[in-house]
Tab-separated table of C-alpha atoms and ligand atoms in Angstrom:
chain	number	residue	atom	x	y	z
A	1	MET	CA	98.013	105.452	90.284
A	2	ARG	CA	100.617	107.093	92.495
A	3	LEU	CA	99.447	108.826	95.674
A	4	ASP	CA	100.776	112.151	94.398
A	5	ARG	CA	98.449	111.937	91.374
A	6	LEU	CA	95.305	111.009	93.341
A	7	TYR	CA	92.794	113.340	95.003
A	8	GLN	CA	92.723	115.803	92.109
A	9	SER	CA	89.147	115.221	90.923
A	10	ARG	CA	86.469	117.581	92.148
A	11	GLN	CA	83.740	115.400	90.632
A	12	LYS	CA	84.309	112.123	92.442
A	13	PRO	CA	86.096	111.244	95.700
A	14	ASP	CA	88.895	108.671	95.585
A	15	ILE	CA	87.958	105.670	97.738
A	16	SER	CA	90.663	103.567	99.381
A	17	ILE	CA	90.269	100.478	101.533
A	18	GLU	CA	92.572	99.306	104.316
A	19	LEU	CA	93.037	95.574	104.925
A	20	PHE	CA	95.233	93.549	107.259
A	21	PRO	CA	97.229	90.424	106.382
A	22	PRO	CA	95.521	87.215	107.591
A	23	LYS	CA	97.856	84.748	109.295
A	24	THR	CA	96.544	81.532	107.689
A	25	PRO	CA	96.246	80.368	104.052
A	26	GLU	CA	92.467	79.981	104.603
A	27	GLY	CA	92.308	83.564	105.855
A	28	ILE	CA	94.200	84.748	102.800
A	29	SER	CA	91.928	82.971	100.322
A	30	LYS	CA	88.880	84.350	102.160
A	31	LEU	CA	90.407	87.826	101.904
A	32	PHE	CA	90.802	87.470	98.140
A	33	GLU	CA	87.065	86.641	97.910
A	34	THR	CA	86.310	89.767	99.963
A	35	VAL	CA	88.587	91.814	97.707
A	36	GLU	CA	86.635	90.642	94.633
A	37	ARG	CA	83.432	91.978	96.232
A	38	LEU	CA	85.144	95.207	97.293
A	39	LYS	CA	86.170	95.869	93.703
A	40	ALA	CA	82.509	96.807	93.112
A	41	VAL	CA	83.148	100.099	94.925
A	42	ASN	CA	85.933	100.922	92.479
A	43	PRO	CA	88.698	101.631	95.008
A	44	VAL	CA	91.713	103.616	93.850
A	45	PHE	CA	93.844	101.362	96.042
A	46	PHE	CA	93.827	98.735	98.739
A	47	SER	CA	96.252	99.312	101.590
A	48	VAL	CA	97.725	96.588	103.791
A	49	THR	CA	98.767	97.142	107.407
A	50	PHE	CA	102.233	96.278	108.675
A	51	GLY	CA	102.320	94.332	111.952
A	52	ALA	CA	103.978	95.794	115.015
A	53	GLY	CA	105.140	92.440	116.355
A	54	GLY	CA	107.077	90.952	113.472
A	55	SER	CA	104.975	87.836	112.864
A	56	THR	CA	102.916	89.333	110.043
A	57	ARG	CA	105.521	91.721	108.616
A	58	ASP	CA	106.645	89.471	105.792
A	59	LEU	CA	103.033	88.817	104.917
A	60	THR	CA	102.326	92.487	104.246
A	61	ILE	CA	104.630	93.020	101.294
A	62	ASP	CA	103.773	89.621	99.776
A	63	LEU	CA	100.071	90.322	100.143
A	64	CYS	CA	100.466	93.753	98.534
A	65	ARG	CA	102.208	92.199	95.545
A	66	LYS	CA	99.599	89.442	95.150
A	67	LEU	CA	96.727	91.902	95.563
A	68	LYS	CA	98.116	94.204	92.904
A	69	GLU	CA	98.731	91.324	90.490
A	70	SER	CA	95.473	89.462	90.993
A	71	SER	CA	92.952	92.231	91.614
A	72	GLY	CA	94.368	94.698	89.121
A	73	VAL	CA	93.777	97.395	91.756
A	74	GLU	CA	96.624	99.647	92.947
A	75	VAL	CA	98.006	99.071	96.467
A	76	MET	CA	99.608	101.112	99.239
A	77	CYS	CA	101.999	99.226	101.515
A	78	HIS	CA	102.154	100.304	105.170
A	79	LEU	CA	105.607	100.230	106.727
A	80	ASN	CA	106.603	100.983	110.299
A	81	ILE	CA	110.026	101.217	111.909
A	82	VAL	CA	109.363	100.023	115.438
A	83	GLY	CA	111.870	97.434	116.694
A	84	GLN	CA	113.811	97.345	113.422
A	85	SER	CA	117.357	98.297	112.516
A	86	ARG	CA	117.973	100.815	109.747
A	87	GLU	CA	119.236	97.928	107.625
A	88	GLU	CA	115.987	96.028	108.089
A	89	THR	CA	113.980	99.109	107.210
A	90	THR	CA	115.963	99.805	104.043
A	91	ALA	CA	115.706	96.105	103.119
A	92	ASN	CA	111.929	96.381	103.485
A	93	LEU	CA	111.897	99.447	101.239
A	94	GLN	CA	113.908	97.547	98.648
A	95	LYS	CA	111.562	94.556	98.869
A	96	ILE	CA	108.546	96.825	98.420
A	97	LYS	CA	110.140	98.414	95.348
A	98	ALA	CA	111.165	95.028	93.931
A	99	SER	CA	107.514	93.979	94.278
A	100	GLY	CA	106.519	96.824	91.974
A	101	ILE	CA	104.857	98.845	94.759
A	102	TYR	CA	105.416	102.593	94.911
A	103	ASN	CA	102.686	103.800	97.269
A	104	LEU	CA	103.903	103.747	100.855
A	105	LEU	CA	102.328	104.705	104.188
A	106	ALA	CA	105.298	105.653	106.377
A	107	LEU	CA	104.642	105.012	110.071
A	108	ARG	CA	106.508	104.784	113.332
A	109	GLY	CA	104.239	102.127	114.868
A	110	ASP	CA	103.864	101.210	118.531
A	111	PRO	CA	105.747	98.684	120.668
A	112	PRO	CA	103.958	95.317	120.539
A	113	GLN	CA	101.384	95.111	123.343
A	114	ASP	CA	102.395	91.561	124.230
A	115	GLN	CA	106.022	92.584	124.872
A	116	PRO	CA	106.143	94.592	128.144
A	117	ASN	CA	109.967	94.592	128.100
A	118	PHE	CA	110.179	95.810	124.517
A	119	LYS	CA	113.267	97.941	123.781
A	120	PRO	CA	113.684	100.151	120.680
A	121	HIS	CA	116.314	98.890	118.254
A	122	PRO	CA	119.620	100.663	119.104
A	123	ASP	CA	120.367	101.154	115.412
A	124	GLY	CA	116.845	101.883	114.218
A	125	PHE	CA	115.113	105.013	113.007
A	126	ASP	CA	113.163	106.411	115.905
A	127	SER	CA	110.792	108.804	114.172
A	128	SER	CA	108.452	108.376	111.249
A	129	TYR	CA	109.732	111.541	109.514
A	130	GLN	CA	113.109	109.758	109.210
A	131	LEU	CA	111.371	106.939	107.351
A	132	VAL	CA	109.739	109.513	105.056
A	133	GLU	CA	113.194	111.022	104.405
A	134	GLU	CA	114.767	107.620	103.795
A	135	ALA	CA	112.052	106.422	101.392
A	136	GLY	CA	111.927	109.846	99.732
A	137	LYS	CA	115.583	109.516	98.656
A	138	ASP	CA	114.186	107.243	95.935
A	139	PRO	CA	111.699	109.044	93.652
A	140	TRP	CA	110.106	105.641	93.032
A	141	PHE	CA	108.098	106.058	96.218
A	142	SER	CA	104.993	108.156	96.698
A	143	ILE	CA	104.546	108.597	100.423
A	144	GLY	CA	101.597	109.053	102.771
A	145	VAL	CA	101.619	109.618	106.535
A	146	SER	CA	99.162	109.429	109.445
A	147	GLY	CA	97.365	112.384	111.048
A	148	PHE	CA	95.407	112.644	114.277
A	149	PRO	CA	92.148	114.631	114.454
A	150	GLU	CA	91.970	114.050	118.224
A	151	ILE	CA	95.742	114.603	118.807
A	152	HIS	CA	98.030	111.577	119.090
A	153	PRO	CA	98.247	110.272	122.688
A	154	ASP	CA	102.051	110.825	122.612
A	155	ALA	CA	101.486	114.561	122.151
A	156	LYS	CA	99.702	114.600	125.529
A	157	GLY	CA	96.973	116.990	124.441
A	158	ASN	CA	99.365	119.501	122.860
A	159	ARG	CA	97.810	120.262	119.478
A	160	ALA	CA	100.567	122.669	118.430
A	161	ASP	CA	103.284	120.025	118.965
A	162	ASP	CA	101.251	117.363	117.195
A	163	ILE	CA	100.671	119.586	114.149
A	164	ALA	CA	104.316	120.738	114.146
A	165	TYR	CA	105.366	117.092	113.971
A	166	LEU	CA	102.883	116.408	111.187
A	167	LYS	CA	104.395	119.321	109.257
A	168	LYS	CA	107.823	117.777	109.757
A	169	LYS	CA	106.586	114.556	108.128
A	170	VAL	CA	105.088	116.462	105.179
A	171	ASP	CA	108.179	118.666	104.782
A	172	ALA	CA	110.242	115.451	104.723
A	173	GLY	CA	108.367	114.435	101.560
A	174	ALA	CA	104.890	113.047	102.328
A	175	CYS	CA	102.240	113.990	99.765
A	176	VAL	CA	99.045	112.939	101.585
A	177	ILE	CA	97.762	112.501	105.147
A	178	PHE	CA	95.396	109.682	106.164
A	179	THR	CA	93.682	110.283	109.482
A	180	GLN	CA	93.085	108.109	112.476
A	181	LEU	CA	89.452	107.053	112.927
A	182	PHE	CA	87.033	109.551	114.456
A	183	LEU	CA	83.317	109.205	115.177
A	184	ASP	CA	82.448	112.895	115.271
A	185	ASN	CA	83.268	114.989	112.202
A	186	ARG	CA	83.877	118.046	114.332
A	187	PHE	CA	87.251	116.524	115.298
A	188	PHE	CA	88.174	116.253	111.613
A	189	PHE	CA	87.081	119.775	110.681
A	190	GLU	CA	88.937	121.292	113.639
A	191	PHE	CA	92.058	119.272	112.764
A	192	LEU	CA	91.889	120.319	109.102
A	193	ASP	CA	91.695	123.919	110.180
A	194	PHE	CA	94.891	123.564	112.267
A	195	VAL	CA	96.606	121.693	109.421
A	196	ARG	CA	95.871	124.424	106.874
A	197	LYS	CA	96.769	127.229	109.287
A	198	ALA	CA	100.136	125.506	109.785
A	199	GLY	CA	100.741	125.843	106.041
A	200	ILE	CA	100.314	122.132	105.277
A	201	SER	CA	98.646	121.986	101.875
A	202	VAL	CA	98.638	118.256	100.964
A	203	PRO	CA	95.310	116.357	100.785
A	204	VAL	CA	93.943	115.149	104.140
A	205	ILE	CA	91.898	111.989	103.760
A	206	PRO	CA	89.504	111.056	106.566
A	207	GLY	CA	89.838	107.519	107.959
A	208	ILE	CA	86.404	105.938	108.409
A	209	LEU	CA	85.837	102.869	110.519
A	210	PRO	CA	82.396	101.297	110.093
A	211	ILE	CA	81.452	99.941	113.533
A	212	LEU	CA	81.116	96.146	113.494
A	213	SER	CA	80.214	95.532	117.146
A	214	ALA	CA	79.993	97.446	120.420
A	215	ALA	CA	82.967	95.573	121.898
A	216	GLN	CA	85.103	96.113	118.780
A	217	ILE	CA	84.661	99.893	118.609
A	218	ARG	CA	85.326	100.265	122.345
A	219	ARG	CA	88.554	98.253	121.973
A	220	PHE	CA	89.709	100.194	118.907
A	221	THR	CA	88.976	103.647	120.277
A	222	ALA	CA	90.690	102.784	123.560
A	223	LEU	CA	93.771	101.653	121.612
A	224	CYS	CA	94.082	104.722	119.412
A	225	GLY	CA	92.729	107.391	121.760
A	226	SER	CA	89.624	108.304	119.715
A	227	THR	CA	86.439	109.421	121.458
A	228	ILE	CA	83.108	107.613	121.407
A	229	PRO	CA	80.657	110.553	121.452
A	230	ALA	CA	77.877	110.342	124.066
A	231	ASP	CA	75.088	109.787	121.506
A	232	VAL	CA	77.054	106.973	119.844
A	233	ALA	CA	77.808	105.364	123.227
A	234	LYS	CA	74.088	105.498	124.084
A	235	ASN	CA	73.111	103.884	120.785
A	236	LEU	CA	75.725	101.171	121.208
A	237	GLU	CA	74.108	100.121	124.493
A	238	LYS	CA	71.175	98.840	122.425
A	239	TYR	CA	73.490	96.472	120.558
A	240	GLU	CA	75.593	94.992	123.376
A	241	THR	CA	74.800	91.428	122.261
A	242	ASP	CA	73.600	92.167	118.735
A	243	ASP	CA	76.571	92.524	116.364
A	244	ALA	CA	74.342	92.600	113.267
A	245	GLY	CA	72.375	95.502	114.784
A	246	ALA	CA	75.615	97.276	115.738
A	247	ALA	CA	76.910	96.874	112.177
A	248	GLU	CA	73.678	98.306	110.740
A	249	TYR	CA	74.005	101.246	113.104
A	250	GLY	CA	77.677	101.540	112.039
A	251	VAL	CA	76.616	101.811	108.385
A	252	GLU	CA	74.072	104.499	109.242
A	253	LEU	CA	76.606	106.487	111.290
A	254	ALA	CA	79.401	106.188	108.714
A	255	THR	CA	77.014	107.137	105.894
A	256	ARG	CA	76.102	110.324	107.768
A	257	GLN	CA	79.774	111.049	108.502
A	258	CYS	CA	80.872	110.475	104.890
A	259	SER	CA	77.996	112.455	103.445
A	260	GLU	CA	78.907	115.499	105.533
A	261	LEU	CA	82.628	115.084	104.821
A	262	LEU	CA	82.020	114.878	101.077
A	263	LYS	CA	79.811	117.963	101.160
A	264	SER	CA	82.689	119.779	102.871
A	265	GLY	CA	84.881	118.898	99.878
A	266	VAL	CA	87.176	116.092	101.081
A	267	PRO	CA	88.827	114.583	97.986
A	268	GLY	CA	88.768	110.986	99.264
A	269	LEU	CA	87.638	108.530	101.918
A	270	HIS	CA	89.884	105.874	103.464
A	271	PHE	CA	87.927	102.939	104.926
A	272	TYR	CA	89.242	100.762	107.729
A	273	ALA	CA	87.409	97.725	106.329
A	274	LEU	CA	88.895	95.138	108.739
A	275	ASN	CA	88.819	92.574	105.913
A	276	ARG	CA	85.018	92.825	105.598
A	277	ASP	CA	83.112	94.155	102.629
A	278	ALA	CA	79.415	94.388	103.558
A	279	SER	CA	79.478	97.653	105.534
A	280	VAL	CA	81.752	99.498	103.091
A	281	ARG	CA	79.586	98.435	100.151
A	282	LYS	CA	76.383	99.506	101.925
A	283	ILE	CA	77.849	102.895	102.875
A	284	LEU	CA	78.949	103.591	99.309
A	285	THR	CA	75.587	102.431	97.952
A	286	ASN	CA	73.894	104.842	100.380
A	287	LEU	CA	76.185	107.601	99.115
A	288	ARG	CA	75.447	106.576	95.499
A	289	LEU	CA	79.166	106.062	94.944
A	290	LYS	CA	79.098	102.353	94.180
A	291	THR	CA	79.517	101.378	90.550
A	292	GLU	CA	77.080	98.421	90.496
B	1	FAD	C1	95.957	105.590	108.497
B	1	FAD	C2	96.722	104.848	109.581
B	1	FAD	C3	97.262	103.605	109.293
B	1	FAD	C4	97.990	102.902	110.269
B	1	FAD	N1	98.548	101.697	109.935
B	1	FAD	C5	99.335	101.054	110.822
B	1	FAD	C6	100.044	99.852	110.454
B	1	FAD	O1	99.944	99.364	109.335
B	1	FAD	N2	100.862	99.289	111.381
B	1	FAD	C7	101.025	99.829	112.624
B	1	FAD	O2	101.800	99.269	113.414
B	1	FAD	N3	100.356	100.931	112.995
B	1	FAD	C8	99.538	101.568	112.146
B	1	FAD	N4	98.893	102.729	112.502
B	1	FAD	C9	98.964	103.193	113.893
B	1	FAD	C10	100.285	103.877	114.229
B	1	FAD	O3	101.274	102.919	114.376
B	1	FAD	C11	100.096	104.639	115.533
B	1	FAD	O4	99.426	105.835	115.254
B	1	FAD	C12	101.352	104.859	116.347
B	1	FAD	O5	100.938	105.227	117.675
B	1	FAD	C13	102.280	105.981	115.888
B	1	FAD	O6	102.802	105.812	114.630
B	1	FAD	P1	102.563	106.973	113.527
B	1	FAD	O7	103.476	106.770	112.425
B	1	FAD	O8	101.108	107.047	113.268
B	1	FAD	O9	102.885	108.286	114.355
B	1	FAD	P2	103.958	109.428	114.358
B	1	FAD	O10	103.362	110.560	113.639
B	1	FAD	O11	105.284	108.991	113.969
B	1	FAD	O12	103.991	109.756	115.920
B	1	FAD	C14	102.779	109.946	116.635
B	1	FAD	C15	102.812	111.257	117.402
B	1	FAD	O13	103.868	111.192	118.353
B	1	FAD	C16	104.533	112.435	118.434
B	1	FAD	N5	105.915	112.245	117.951
B	1	FAD	C17	106.430	111.111	117.407
B	1	FAD	N6	107.734	111.270	117.110
B	1	FAD	C18	108.048	112.529	117.464
B	1	FAD	C19	109.245	113.305	117.412
B	1	FAD	N7	110.376	112.804	116.929
B	1	FAD	N8	109.192	114.576	117.863
B	1	FAD	C20	108.050	115.098	118.353
B	1	FAD	N9	106.880	114.418	118.430
B	1	FAD	C21	106.887	113.154	117.994
B	1	FAD	C22	103.746	113.386	117.531
B	1	FAD	O14	102.783	114.024	118.329
B	1	FAD	C23	103.078	112.462	116.540
B	1	FAD	O15	101.866	112.974	115.994
B	1	FAD	C24	98.151	103.456	111.566
B	1	FAD	C25	97.582	104.706	111.858
B	1	FAD	C26	96.882	105.410	110.886
B	1	FAD	C27	96.283	106.737	111.223
């Protein structure tokens, strides 16, 4: 189903699952096994991230196409503009369309971390709202964008600027917002309040990352600027060298987060699954949202 038709049901939240493209054929076949298990949670779509560095970019669109064909589940293709010319970006949009994919997550992206001398493409789009505008010229696409409950680091703590930019992306044609990960729902509720007060009325879907290990969540939050609340940090200390224990704790935490979010009326949950299925399945079983 297209993004603009999702998130209408008041009875049941729409569950989506974000994956990343593995770099090896073995990784890809393992991912397809994971996807088979994830189908048990009845996702409305799988989404596939688009690499910042170039090496995995071609994999994303191909993986989206194969996922849609083989799993029978809808997909959303992520696309960023960093380091690419306008021609490359429009060629990517055409390739996505030719692959039969209409759901698009339009992103700016970040310069690759391993390229300290990275320079923006002189003939590229420089803002994600321009990508929304470009893709939106073709009604084929149904477009989502990112949102930041804890304010994007580039906005340097200025909530009003961050929300004004988000509005620009929605006014350019985006029909849904998927949020960055957050480990305290208060960030989401506060953000949603600002979003609605700014007159943005599209669905806002919380991004949930089930913790897999203490090291992993510290790395991820440092990268995206999300906070590890004090109680979570204290709990993680117990699992420094126990990834299985950290993952169990991650399931418990995410279950509590999702339960509260659903009670508040969110129309969907977007899981950063990191190509794993166990935690997402357990969380949805806990929430009684799994179909088997
Ligand atoms: C759900 C989700 C999925 C993601 N998937 C991927 C992925 O597949 N590949 C990937 O590389 N990255 C991905 N990211 C991360 C993303 O690349 C980073 O958030 C990046 O730092 C910015 O790109 P953006 O499109 O999210 O932000 P944008 O919204 O384009 O910009 C981030 C912030 O910068 C400021 N800003 C940017 N441009 C302007 C402007 N012209 N004027 C004023 N302010 C501006 C605003 O405060 C804005 O909120 C994802 C993020 C989320 C939340």
